[in-house]
Amino acid sequence: EAIPLPTGRTDLVVTDNCLDHVQDPAQVAREIARVLRPGGLLWLLVDVMDHADELHPHPMSETRAAQLLTSAGLTREWGEVWDGHSHPRAKGQWRTLWRKPD
């Protein structure tokens, strides 16, 4: 929720199966947008599921994750859901690429 990097200096942020595990996904999205430079990219992978538990307090769908990232000011470049997943109750994983506008 607090990335120890300067504002607007990062070319690429990679999050792999992270967004559903944090305390405040909206804050994470804002922090990602903050550290990205204009034109910088976010590669995000997250399990798509409805199930919440102590390790997954914020289940994600493509719609929920997209709303968080769009609200943080990022623009979707590409995305797909595929059959792979790390949680047995997940419906798949959403792999997606986002850009911070110039």
PDB file of N, CA and C in Angstrom:
ATOM      1  N   GLU A   1       0.803  -1.209   0.000  1.00  0.00           N
ATOM      2  CA  GLU A   1       0.000   0.000   0.000  1.00  0.00           C
ATOM      3  C   GLU A   1       0.840   1.266   0.000  1.00  0.00           C
ATOM      4  N   ALA A   2       2.143   1.139   0.263  1.00  0.00           N
ATOM      5  CA  ALA A   2       3.063   2.282   0.239  1.00  0.00           C
ATOM      6  C   ALA A   2       4.354   1.830  -0.432  1.00  0.00           C
ATOM      7  N   ILE A   3       4.476   2.088  -1.726  1.00  0.00           N
ATOM      8  CA  ILE A   3       5.648   1.664  -2.488  1.00  0.00           C
ATOM      9  C   ILE A   3       6.781   2.657  -2.239  1.00  0.00           C
ATOM     10  N   PRO A   4       7.939   2.180  -1.789  1.00  0.00           N
ATOM     11  CA  PRO A   4       9.032   3.098  -1.437  1.00  0.00           C
ATOM     12  C   PRO A   4       9.841   3.535  -2.667  1.00  0.00           C
ATOM     13  N   LEU A   5       9.158   4.147  -3.637  1.00  0.00           N
ATOM     14  CA  LEU A   5       9.788   4.651  -4.855  1.00  0.00           C
ATOM     15  C   LEU A   5       9.317   6.074  -5.103  1.00  0.00           C
ATOM     16  N   PRO A   6      10.109   6.870  -5.826  1.00  0.00           N
ATOM     17  CA  PRO A   6       9.698   8.242  -6.126  1.00  0.00           C
ATOM     18  C   PRO A   6       8.516   8.280  -7.096  1.00  0.00           C
ATOM     19  N   THR A   7       7.787   9.356  -7.062  1.00  0.00           N
ATOM     20  CA  THR A   7       6.628   9.558  -7.923  1.00  0.00           C
ATOM     21  C   THR A   7       7.054   9.724  -9.378  1.00  0.00           C
ATOM     22  N   GLY A   8       6.351   9.013 -10.277  1.00  0.00           N
ATOM     23  CA  GLY A   8       6.505   9.213 -11.707  1.00  0.00           C
ATOM     24  C   GLY A   8       7.833   8.822 -12.299  1.00  0.00           C
ATOM     25  N   ARG A   9       8.516   7.841 -11.722  1.00  0.00           N
ATOM     26  CA  ARG A   9       9.854   7.497 -12.205  1.00  0.00           C
ATOM     27  C   ARG A   9       9.978   6.052 -12.659  1.00  0.00           C
ATOM     28  N   THR A  10       8.904   5.270 -12.576  1.00  0.00           N
ATOM     29  CA  THR A  10       8.981   3.838 -12.850  1.00  0.00           C
ATOM     30  C   THR A  10       8.411   3.529 -14.231  1.00  0.00           C
ATOM     31  N   ASP A  11       9.153   2.749 -15.011  1.00  0.00           N
ATOM     32  CA  ASP A  11       8.711   2.369 -16.355  1.00  0.00           C
ATOM     33  C   ASP A  11       7.714   1.218 -16.342  1.00  0.00           C
ATOM     34  N   LEU A  12       7.889   0.274 -15.406  1.00  0.00           N
ATOM     35  CA  LEU A  12       7.086  -0.945 -15.401  1.00  0.00           C
ATOM     36  C   LEU A  12       6.847  -1.406 -13.971  1.00  0.00           C
ATOM     37  N   VAL A  13       5.595  -1.737 -13.672  1.00  0.00           N
ATOM     38  CA  VAL A  13       5.231  -2.385 -12.411  1.00  0.00           C
ATOM     39  C   VAL A  13       4.635  -3.738 -12.775  1.00  0.00           C
ATOM     40  N   VAL A  14       5.076  -4.792 -12.084  1.00  0.00           N
ATOM     41  CA  VAL A  14       4.557  -6.144 -12.295  1.00  0.00           C
ATOM     42  C   VAL A  14       3.912  -6.604 -11.000  1.00  0.00           C
ATOM     43  N   THR A  15       2.643  -6.972 -11.072  1.00  0.00           N
ATOM     44  CA  THR A  15       1.967  -7.565  -9.916  1.00  0.00           C
ATOM     45  C   THR A  15       1.459  -8.935 -10.335  1.00  0.00           C
ATOM     46  N   ASP A  16       1.877  -9.947  -9.622  1.00  0.00           N
ATOM     47  CA  ASP A  16       1.536 -11.331  -9.956  1.00  0.00           C
ATOM     48  C   ASP A  16       0.822 -11.939  -8.757  1.00  0.00           C
ATOM     49  N   ASN A  17      -0.506 -12.095  -8.886  1.00  0.00           N
ATOM     50  CA  ASN A  17      -1.323 -12.696  -7.839  1.00  0.00           C
ATOM     51  C   ASN A  17      -1.164 -11.941  -6.515  1.00  0.00           C
ATOM     52  N   CYS A  18      -1.402 -10.651  -6.577  1.00  0.00           N
ATOM     53  CA  CYS A  18      -1.178  -9.787  -5.410  1.00  0.00           C
ATOM     54  C   CYS A  18      -2.436  -9.046  -4.975  1.00  0.00           C
ATOM     55  N   LEU A  19      -3.186  -8.495  -5.922  1.00  0.00           N
ATOM     56  CA  LEU A  19      -4.230  -7.518  -5.618  1.00  0.00           C
ATOM     57  C   LEU A  19      -5.311  -8.050  -4.678  1.00  0.00           C
ATOM     58  N   ASP A  20      -5.589  -9.341  -4.714  1.00  0.00           N
ATOM     59  CA  ASP A  20      -6.614  -9.911  -3.836  1.00  0.00           C
ATOM     60  C   ASP A  20      -6.084 -10.229  -2.436  1.00  0.00           C
ATOM     61  N   HIS A  21      -4.786 -10.045  -2.216  1.00  0.00           N
ATOM     62  CA  HIS A  21      -4.172 -10.373  -0.925  1.00  0.00           C
ATOM     63  C   HIS A  21      -3.916  -9.160  -0.037  1.00  0.00           C
ATOM     64  N   VAL A  22      -3.985  -7.959  -0.571  1.00  0.00           N
ATOM     65  CA  VAL A  22      -3.610  -6.761   0.183  1.00  0.00           C
ATOM     66  C   VAL A  22      -4.759  -6.262   1.060  1.00  0.00           C
ATOM     67  N   GLN A  23      -4.449  -5.351   1.970  1.00  0.00           N
ATOM     68  CA  GLN A  23      -5.474  -4.781   2.849  1.00  0.00           C
ATOM     69  C   GLN A  23      -6.377  -3.790   2.112  1.00  0.00           C
ATOM     70  N   ASP A  24      -5.797  -3.001   1.212  1.00  0.00           N
ATOM     71  CA  ASP A  24      -6.546  -1.939   0.548  1.00  0.00           C
ATOM     72  C   ASP A  24      -6.208  -1.914  -0.951  1.00  0.00           C
ATOM     73  N   PRO A  25      -6.935  -2.691  -1.763  1.00  0.00           N
ATOM     74  CA  PRO A  25      -6.634  -2.757  -3.196  1.00  0.00           C
ATOM     75  C   PRO A  25      -6.702  -1.399  -3.898  1.00  0.00           C
ATOM     76  N   ALA A  26      -7.609  -0.521  -3.494  1.00  0.00           N
ATOM     77  CA  ALA A  26      -7.702   0.803  -4.123  1.00  0.00           C
ATOM     78  C   ALA A  26      -6.440   1.614  -3.853  1.00  0.00           C
ATOM     79  N   GLN A  27      -5.892   1.519  -2.651  1.00  0.00           N
ATOM     80  CA  GLN A  27      -4.653   2.216  -2.322  1.00  0.00           C
ATOM     81  C   GLN A  27      -3.485   1.647  -3.121  1.00  0.00           C
ATOM     82  N   VAL A  28      -3.456   0.348  -3.295  1.00  0.00           N
ATOM     83  CA  VAL A  28      -2.402  -0.267  -4.109  1.00  0.00           C
ATOM     84  C   VAL A  28      -2.481   0.253  -5.540  1.00  0.00           C
ATOM     85  N   ALA A  29      -3.680   0.320  -6.104  1.00  0.00           N
ATOM     86  CA  ALA A  29      -3.852   0.840  -7.468  1.00  0.00           C
ATOM     87  C   ALA A  29      -3.372   2.290  -7.554  1.00  0.00           C
ATOM     88  N   ARG A  30      -3.707   3.093  -6.564  1.00  0.00           N
ATOM     89  CA  ARG A  30      -3.250   4.492  -6.554  1.00  0.00           C
ATOM     90  C   ARG A  30      -1.726   4.594  -6.440  1.00  0.00           C
ATOM     91  N   GLU A  31      -1.129   3.752  -5.630  1.00  0.00           N
ATOM     92  CA  GLU A  31       0.329   3.755  -5.478  1.00  0.00           C
ATOM     93  C   GLU A  31       1.018   3.327  -6.772  1.00  0.00           C
ATOM     94  N   ILE A  32       0.457   2.334  -7.437  1.00  0.00           N
ATOM     95  CA  ILE A  32       1.020   1.918  -8.722  1.00  0.00           C
ATOM     96  C   ILE A  32       0.975   3.082  -9.705  1.00  0.00           C
ATOM     97  N   ALA A  33      -0.172   3.731  -9.800  1.00  0.00           N
ATOM     98  CA  ALA A  33      -0.310   4.881 -10.702  1.00  0.00           C
ATOM     99  C   ALA A  33       0.651   6.003 -10.305  1.00  0.00           C
ATOM    100  N   ARG A  34       0.850   6.201  -9.017  1.00  0.00           N
ATOM    101  CA  ARG A  34       1.742   7.265  -8.550  1.00  0.00           C
ATOM    102  C   ARG A  34       3.177   7.036  -8.994  1.00  0.00           C
ATOM    103  N   VAL A  35       3.686   5.810  -8.862  1.00  0.00           N
ATOM    104  CA  VAL A  35       5.099   5.567  -9.163  1.00  0.00           C
ATOM    105  C   VAL A  35       5.371   5.451 -10.655  1.00  0.00           C
ATOM    106  N   LEU A  36       4.338   5.125 -11.454  1.00  0.00           N
ATOM    107  CA  LEU A  36       4.554   5.008 -12.897  1.00  0.00           C
ATOM    108  C   LEU A  36       4.821   6.371 -13.526  1.00  0.00           C
ATOM    109  N   ARG A  37       5.725   6.420 -14.462  1.00  0.00           N
ATOM    110  CA  ARG A  37       5.951   7.623 -15.261  1.00  0.00           C
ATOM    111  C   ARG A  37       4.835   7.697 -16.297  1.00  0.00           C
ATOM    112  N   PRO A  38       4.573   8.867 -16.871  1.00  0.00           N
ATOM    113  CA  PRO A  38       3.620   8.941 -17.979  1.00  0.00           C
ATOM    114  C   PRO A  38       4.067   7.996 -19.103  1.00  0.00           C
ATOM    115  N   GLY A  39       3.149   7.176 -19.569  1.00  0.00           N
ATOM    116  CA  GLY A  39       3.464   6.155 -20.565  1.00  0.00           C
ATOM    117  C   GLY A  39       3.948   4.850 -19.966  1.00  0.00           C
ATOM    118  N   GLY A  40       4.156   4.815 -18.631  1.00  0.00           N
ATOM    119  CA  GLY A  40       4.609   3.604 -17.956  1.00  0.00           C
ATOM    120  C   GLY A  40       3.545   2.520 -17.969  1.00  0.00           C
ATOM    121  N   LEU A  41       3.983   1.275 -17.798  1.00  0.00           N
ATOM    122  CA  LEU A  41       3.099   0.113 -17.915  1.00  0.00           C
ATOM    123  C   LEU A  41       2.938  -0.642 -16.605  1.00  0.00           C
ATOM    124  N   LEU A  42       1.764  -1.209 -16.438  1.00  0.00           N
ATOM    125  CA  LEU A  42       1.460  -2.141 -15.349  1.00  0.00           C
ATOM    126  C   LEU A  42       1.074  -3.470 -15.972  1.00  0.00           C
ATOM    127  N   TRP A  43       1.769  -4.541 -15.582  1.00  0.00           N
ATOM    128  CA  TRP A  43       1.376  -5.898 -15.924  1.00  0.00           C
ATOM    129  C   TRP A  43       0.746  -6.480 -14.672  1.00  0.00           C
ATOM    130  N   LEU A  44      -0.527  -6.886 -14.764  1.00  0.00           N
ATOM    131  CA  LEU A  44      -1.249  -7.399 -13.606  1.00  0.00           C
ATOM    132  C   LEU A  44      -1.791  -8.783 -13.907  1.00  0.00           C
ATOM    133  N   LEU A  45      -1.599  -9.685 -12.974  1.00  0.00           N
ATOM    134  CA  LEU A  45      -2.209 -11.008 -13.017  1.00  0.00           C
ATOM    135  C   LEU A  45      -2.906 -11.211 -11.681  1.00  0.00           C
ATOM    136  N   VAL A  46      -4.173 -11.612 -11.737  1.00  0.00           N
ATOM    137  CA  VAL A  46      -4.928 -11.832 -10.500  1.00  0.00           C
ATOM    138  C   VAL A  46      -5.901 -12.983 -10.704  1.00  0.00           C
ATOM    139  N   ASP A  47      -6.070 -13.812  -9.659  1.00  0.00           N
ATOM    140  CA  ASP A  47      -7.078 -14.870  -9.708  1.00  0.00           C
ATOM    141  C   ASP A  47      -8.466 -14.255  -9.776  1.00  0.00           C
ATOM    142  N   VAL A  48      -9.305 -14.813 -10.637  1.00  0.00           N
ATOM    143  CA  VAL A  48     -10.702 -14.392 -10.758  1.00  0.00           C
ATOM    144  C   VAL A  48     -11.528 -15.336  -9.897  1.00  0.00           C
ATOM    145  N   MET A  49     -12.120 -14.788  -8.815  1.00  0.00           N
ATOM    146  CA  MET A  49     -12.891 -15.642  -7.908  1.00  0.00           C
ATOM    147  C   MET A  49     -13.833 -14.826  -7.044  1.00  0.00           C
ATOM    148  N   ASP A  50     -14.827 -15.510  -6.508  1.00  0.00           N
ATOM    149  CA  ASP A  50     -15.805 -14.898  -5.605  1.00  0.00           C
ATOM    150  C   ASP A  50     -15.506 -15.216  -4.145  1.00  0.00           C
ATOM    151  N   HIS A  51     -14.659 -16.190  -3.901  1.00  0.00           N
ATOM    152  CA  HIS A  51     -14.377 -16.703  -2.564  1.00  0.00           C
ATOM    153  C   HIS A  51     -13.431 -15.781  -1.795  1.00  0.00           C
ATOM    154  N   ALA A  52     -13.809 -15.402  -0.584  1.00  0.00           N
ATOM    155  CA  ALA A  52     -12.928 -14.648   0.307  1.00  0.00           C
ATOM    156  C   ALA A  52     -12.515 -15.550   1.467  1.00  0.00           C
ATOM    157  N   ASP A  53     -11.281 -15.409   1.902  1.00  0.00           N
ATOM    158  CA  ASP A  53     -10.802 -16.094   3.098  1.00  0.00           C
ATOM    159  C   ASP A  53      -9.720 -15.217   3.729  1.00  0.00           C
ATOM    160  N   GLU A  54      -9.065 -15.701   4.770  1.00  0.00           N
ATOM    161  CA  GLU A  54      -8.116 -14.845   5.489  1.00  0.00           C
ATOM    162  C   GLU A  54      -6.916 -14.426   4.629  1.00  0.00           C
ATOM    163  N   LEU A  55      -6.555 -15.208   3.633  1.00  0.00           N
ATOM    164  CA  LEU A  55      -5.450 -14.841   2.746  1.00  0.00           C
ATOM    165  C   LEU A  55      -5.904 -14.079   1.503  1.00  0.00           C
ATOM    166  N   HIS A  56      -7.192 -14.116   1.224  1.00  0.00           N
ATOM    167  CA  HIS A  56      -7.764 -13.451   0.045  1.00  0.00           C
ATOM    168  C   HIS A  56      -8.940 -12.580   0.495  1.00  0.00           C
ATOM    169  N   PRO A  57      -8.649 -11.476   1.199  1.00  0.00           N
ATOM    170  CA  PRO A  57      -9.742 -10.675   1.759  1.00  0.00           C
ATOM    171  C   PRO A  57     -10.552  -9.905   0.708  1.00  0.00           C
ATOM    172  N   HIS A  58     -10.012  -9.785  -0.495  1.00  0.00           N
ATOM    173  CA  HIS A  58     -10.687  -9.003  -1.539  1.00  0.00           C
ATOM    174  C   HIS A  58     -10.749  -9.799  -2.836  1.00  0.00           C
ATOM    175  N   PRO A  59     -11.715 -10.703  -2.966  1.00  0.00           N
ATOM    176  CA  PRO A  59     -11.829 -11.456  -4.210  1.00  0.00           C
ATOM    177  C   PRO A  59     -11.962 -10.491  -5.393  1.00  0.00           C
ATOM    178  N   MET A  60     -11.391 -10.869  -6.516  1.00  0.00           N
ATOM    179  CA  MET A  60     -11.372  -9.999  -7.688  1.00  0.00           C
ATOM    180  C   MET A  60     -12.078 -10.649  -8.871  1.00  0.00           C
ATOM    181  N   SER A  61     -12.776  -9.821  -9.595  1.00  0.00           N
ATOM    182  CA  SER A  61     -13.262 -10.158 -10.933  1.00  0.00           C
ATOM    183  C   SER A  61     -12.538  -9.213 -11.874  1.00  0.00           C
ATOM    184  N   GLU A  62     -12.653  -9.445 -13.169  1.00  0.00           N
ATOM    185  CA  GLU A  62     -12.064  -8.506 -14.124  1.00  0.00           C
ATOM    186  C   GLU A  62     -12.685  -7.124 -13.933  1.00  0.00           C
ATOM    187  N   THR A  63     -13.991  -7.078 -13.709  1.00  0.00           N
ATOM    188  CA  THR A  63     -14.684  -5.800 -13.561  1.00  0.00           C
ATOM    189  C   THR A  63     -14.190  -5.043 -12.338  1.00  0.00           C
ATOM    190  N   ARG A  64     -14.078  -5.724 -11.206  1.00  0.00           N
ATOM    191  CA  ARG A  64     -13.632  -5.057  -9.973  1.00  0.00           C
ATOM    192  C   ARG A  64     -12.206  -4.540 -10.119  1.00  0.00           C
ATOM    193  N   ALA A  65     -11.311  -5.374 -10.621  1.00  0.00           N
ATOM    194  CA  ALA A  65      -9.920  -4.946 -10.794  1.00  0.00           C
ATOM    195  C   ALA A  65      -9.835  -3.791 -11.781  1.00  0.00           C
ATOM    196  N   ALA A  66     -10.586  -3.871 -12.871  1.00  0.00           N
ATOM    197  CA  ALA A  66     -10.568  -2.796 -13.869  1.00  0.00           C
ATOM    198  C   ALA A  66     -11.082  -1.484 -13.281  1.00  0.00           C
ATOM    199  N   GLN A  67     -12.106  -1.546 -12.456  1.00  0.00           N
ATOM    200  CA  GLN A  67     -12.618  -0.329 -11.818  1.00  0.00           C
ATOM    201  C   GLN A  67     -11.565   0.310 -10.917  1.00  0.00           C
ATOM    202  N   LEU A  68     -10.835  -0.505 -10.166  1.00  0.00           N
ATOM    203  CA  LEU A  68      -9.782   0.014  -9.288  1.00  0.00           C
ATOM    204  C   LEU A  68      -8.689   0.710 -10.096  1.00  0.00           C
ATOM    205  N   LEU A  69      -8.268   0.077 -11.174  1.00  0.00           N
ATOM    206  CA  LEU A  69      -7.170   0.627 -11.978  1.00  0.00           C
ATOM    207  C   LEU A  69      -7.611   1.850 -12.776  1.00  0.00           C
ATOM    208  N   THR A  70      -8.826   1.815 -13.298  1.00  0.00           N
ATOM    209  CA  THR A  70      -9.359   2.971 -14.021  1.00  0.00           C
ATOM    210  C   THR A  70      -9.526   4.156 -13.076  1.00  0.00           C
ATOM    211  N   SER A  71     -10.033   3.895 -11.879  1.00  0.00           N
ATOM    212  CA  SER A  71     -10.195   4.966 -10.888  1.00  0.00           C
ATOM    213  C   SER A  71      -8.854   5.576 -10.491  1.00  0.00           C
ATOM    214  N   ALA A  72      -7.786   4.788 -10.575  1.00  0.00           N
ATOM    215  CA  ALA A  72      -6.447   5.289 -10.253  1.00  0.00           C
ATOM    216  C   ALA A  72      -5.835   6.058 -11.423  1.00  0.00           C
ATOM    217  N   GLY A  73      -6.527   6.079 -12.566  1.00  0.00           N
ATOM    218  CA  GLY A  73      -6.050   6.868 -13.693  1.00  0.00           C
ATOM    219  C   GLY A  73      -5.320   6.082 -14.762  1.00  0.00           C
ATOM    220  N   LEU A  74      -5.384   4.751 -14.708  1.00  0.00           N
ATOM    221  CA  LEU A  74      -4.706   3.935 -15.706  1.00  0.00           C
ATOM    222  C   LEU A  74      -5.672   3.547 -16.827  1.00  0.00           C
ATOM    223  N   THR A  75      -5.110   3.220 -17.980  1.00  0.00           N
ATOM    224  CA  THR A  75      -5.893   2.862 -19.165  1.00  0.00           C
ATOM    225  C   THR A  75      -5.522   1.441 -19.600  1.00  0.00           C
ATOM    226  N   ARG A  76      -6.538   0.611 -19.824  1.00  0.00           N
ATOM    227  CA  ARG A  76      -6.275  -0.776 -20.217  1.00  0.00           C
ATOM    228  C   ARG A  76      -5.828  -0.848 -21.665  1.00  0.00           C
ATOM    229  N   GLU A  77      -4.752  -1.591 -21.874  1.00  0.00           N
ATOM    230  CA  GLU A  77      -4.212  -1.830 -23.206  1.00  0.00           C
ATOM    231  C   GLU A  77      -4.639  -3.201 -23.733  1.00  0.00           C
ATOM    232  N   TRP A  78      -4.708  -4.189 -22.850  1.00  0.00           N
ATOM    233  CA  TRP A  78      -4.977  -5.567 -23.258  1.00  0.00           C
ATOM    234  C   TRP A  78      -5.359  -6.370 -22.023  1.00  0.00           C
ATOM    235  N   GLY A  79      -6.129  -7.430 -22.216  1.00  0.00           N
ATOM    236  CA  GLY A  79      -6.454  -8.327 -21.119  1.00  0.00           C
ATOM    237  C   GLY A  79      -7.137  -9.585 -21.595  1.00  0.00           C
ATOM    238  N   GLU A  80      -6.937 -10.669 -20.845  1.00  0.00           N
ATOM    239  CA  GLU A  80      -7.622 -11.926 -21.126  1.00  0.00           C
ATOM    240  C   GLU A  80      -7.700 -12.750 -19.850  1.00  0.00           C
ATOM    241  N   VAL A  81      -8.727 -13.562 -19.751  1.00  0.00           N
ATOM    242  CA  VAL A  81      -8.835 -14.538 -18.672  1.00  0.00           C
ATOM    243  C   VAL A  81      -8.432 -15.884 -19.256  1.00  0.00           C
ATOM    244  N   TRP A  82      -7.553 -16.566 -18.566  1.00  0.00           N
ATOM    245  CA  TRP A  82      -7.168 -17.900 -19.013  1.00  0.00           C
ATOM    246  C   TRP A  82      -7.454 -18.903 -17.915  1.00  0.00           C
ATOM    247  N   ASP A  83      -7.367 -20.183 -18.234  1.00  0.00           N
ATOM    248  CA  ASP A  83      -7.783 -21.238 -17.316  1.00  0.00           C
ATOM    249  C   ASP A  83      -6.851 -21.460 -16.136  1.00  0.00           C
ATOM    250  N   GLY A  84      -5.634 -20.967 -16.201  1.00  0.00           N
ATOM    251  CA  GLY A  84      -4.712 -21.160 -15.089  1.00  0.00           C
ATOM    252  C   GLY A  84      -5.182 -20.407 -13.855  1.00  0.00           C
ATOM    253  N   HIS A  85      -4.801 -20.890 -12.692  1.00  0.00           N
ATOM    254  CA  HIS A  85      -5.126 -20.209 -11.439  1.00  0.00           C
ATOM    255  C   HIS A  85      -4.252 -20.781 -10.335  1.00  0.00           C
ATOM    256  N   SER A  86      -4.069 -20.002  -9.285  1.00  0.00           N
ATOM    257  CA  SER A  86      -3.277 -20.480  -8.155  1.00  0.00           C
ATOM    258  C   SER A  86      -4.157 -20.906  -6.978  1.00  0.00           C
ATOM    259  N   HIS A  87      -5.410 -20.483  -6.955  1.00  0.00           N
ATOM    260  CA  HIS A  87      -6.336 -20.850  -5.886  1.00  0.00           C
ATOM    261  C   HIS A  87      -7.336 -21.869  -6.437  1.00  0.00           C
ATOM    262  N   PRO A  88      -7.602 -22.944  -5.693  1.00  0.00           N
ATOM    263  CA  PRO A  88      -8.505 -23.983  -6.212  1.00  0.00           C
ATOM    264  C   PRO A  88      -9.935 -23.499  -6.479  1.00  0.00           C
ATOM    265  N   ARG A  89     -10.365 -22.407  -5.858  1.00  0.00           N
ATOM    266  CA  ARG A  89     -11.716 -21.895  -6.091  1.00  0.00           C
ATOM    267  C   ARG A  89     -11.764 -20.812  -7.170  1.00  0.00           C
ATOM    268  N   ALA A  90     -10.624 -20.479  -7.744  1.00  0.00           N
ATOM    269  CA  ALA A  90     -10.585 -19.449  -8.792  1.00  0.00           C
ATOM    270  C   ALA A  90     -11.165 -19.997 -10.085  1.00  0.00           C
ATOM    271  N   LYS A  91     -11.795 -19.108 -10.839  1.00  0.00           N
ATOM    272  CA  LYS A  91     -12.386 -19.458 -12.136  1.00  0.00           C
ATOM    273  C   LYS A  91     -11.357 -19.345 -13.254  1.00  0.00           C
ATOM    274  N   GLY A  92     -10.251 -18.718 -12.958  1.00  0.00           N
ATOM    275  CA  GLY A  92      -9.188 -18.491 -13.926  1.00  0.00           C
ATOM    276  C   GLY A  92      -8.322 -17.353 -13.436  1.00  0.00           C
ATOM    277  N   GLN A  93      -7.416 -16.912 -14.293  1.00  0.00           N
ATOM    278  CA  GLN A  93      -6.585 -15.760 -13.961  1.00  0.00           C
ATOM    279  C   GLN A  93      -6.752 -14.705 -15.044  1.00  0.00           C
ATOM    280  N   TRP A  94      -6.825 -13.461 -14.586  1.00  0.00           N
ATOM    281  CA  TRP A  94      -6.913 -12.342 -15.513  1.00  0.00           C
ATOM    282  C   TRP A  94      -5.516 -11.785 -15.679  1.00  0.00           C
ATOM    283  N   ARG A  95      -5.032 -11.823 -16.921  1.00  0.00           N
ATOM    284  CA  ARG A  95      -3.734 -11.251 -17.269  1.00  0.00           C
ATOM    285  C   ARG A  95      -4.026  -9.997 -18.068  1.00  0.00           C
ATOM    286  N   THR A  96      -3.437  -8.872 -17.667  1.00  0.00           N
ATOM    287  CA  THR A  96      -3.814  -7.618 -18.306  1.00  0.00           C
ATOM    288  C   THR A  96      -2.675  -6.609 -18.261  1.00  0.00           C
ATOM    289  N   LEU A  97      -2.638  -5.761 -19.264  1.00  0.00           N
ATOM    290  CA  LEU A  97      -1.627  -4.723 -19.385  1.00  0.00           C
ATOM    291  C   LEU A  97      -2.297  -3.358 -19.355  1.00  0.00           C
ATOM    292  N   TRP A  98      -1.772  -2.460 -18.523  1.00  0.00           N
ATOM    293  CA  TRP A  98      -2.331  -1.118 -18.336  1.00  0.00           C
ATOM    294  C   TRP A  98      -1.241  -0.089 -18.580  1.00  0.00           C
ATOM    295  N   ARG A  99      -1.642   1.111 -18.968  1.00  0.00           N
ATOM    296  CA  ARG A  99      -0.711   2.207 -19.229  1.00  0.00           C
ATOM    297  C   ARG A  99      -1.157   3.456 -18.477  1.00  0.00           C
ATOM    298  N   LYS A 100      -0.165   4.192 -17.957  1.00  0.00           N
ATOM    299  CA  LYS A 100      -0.459   5.505 -17.391  1.00  0.00           C
ATOM    300  C   LYS A 100      -0.421   6.489 -18.554  1.00  0.00           C
ATOM    301  N   PRO A 101      -1.510   7.214 -18.792  1.00  0.00           N
ATOM    302  CA  PRO A 101      -1.541   8.143 -19.922  1.00  0.00           C
ATOM    303  C   PRO A 101      -0.411   9.176 -19.851  1.00  0.00           C
ATOM    304  N   ASP A 102       0.009   9.629 -21.015  1.00  0.00           N
ATOM    305  CA  ASP A 102       1.043  10.677 -21.100  1.00  0.00           C
ATOM    306  C   ASP A 102       0.501  11.992 -20.599  1.00  0.00           C
TER     307      ASP A 102
END
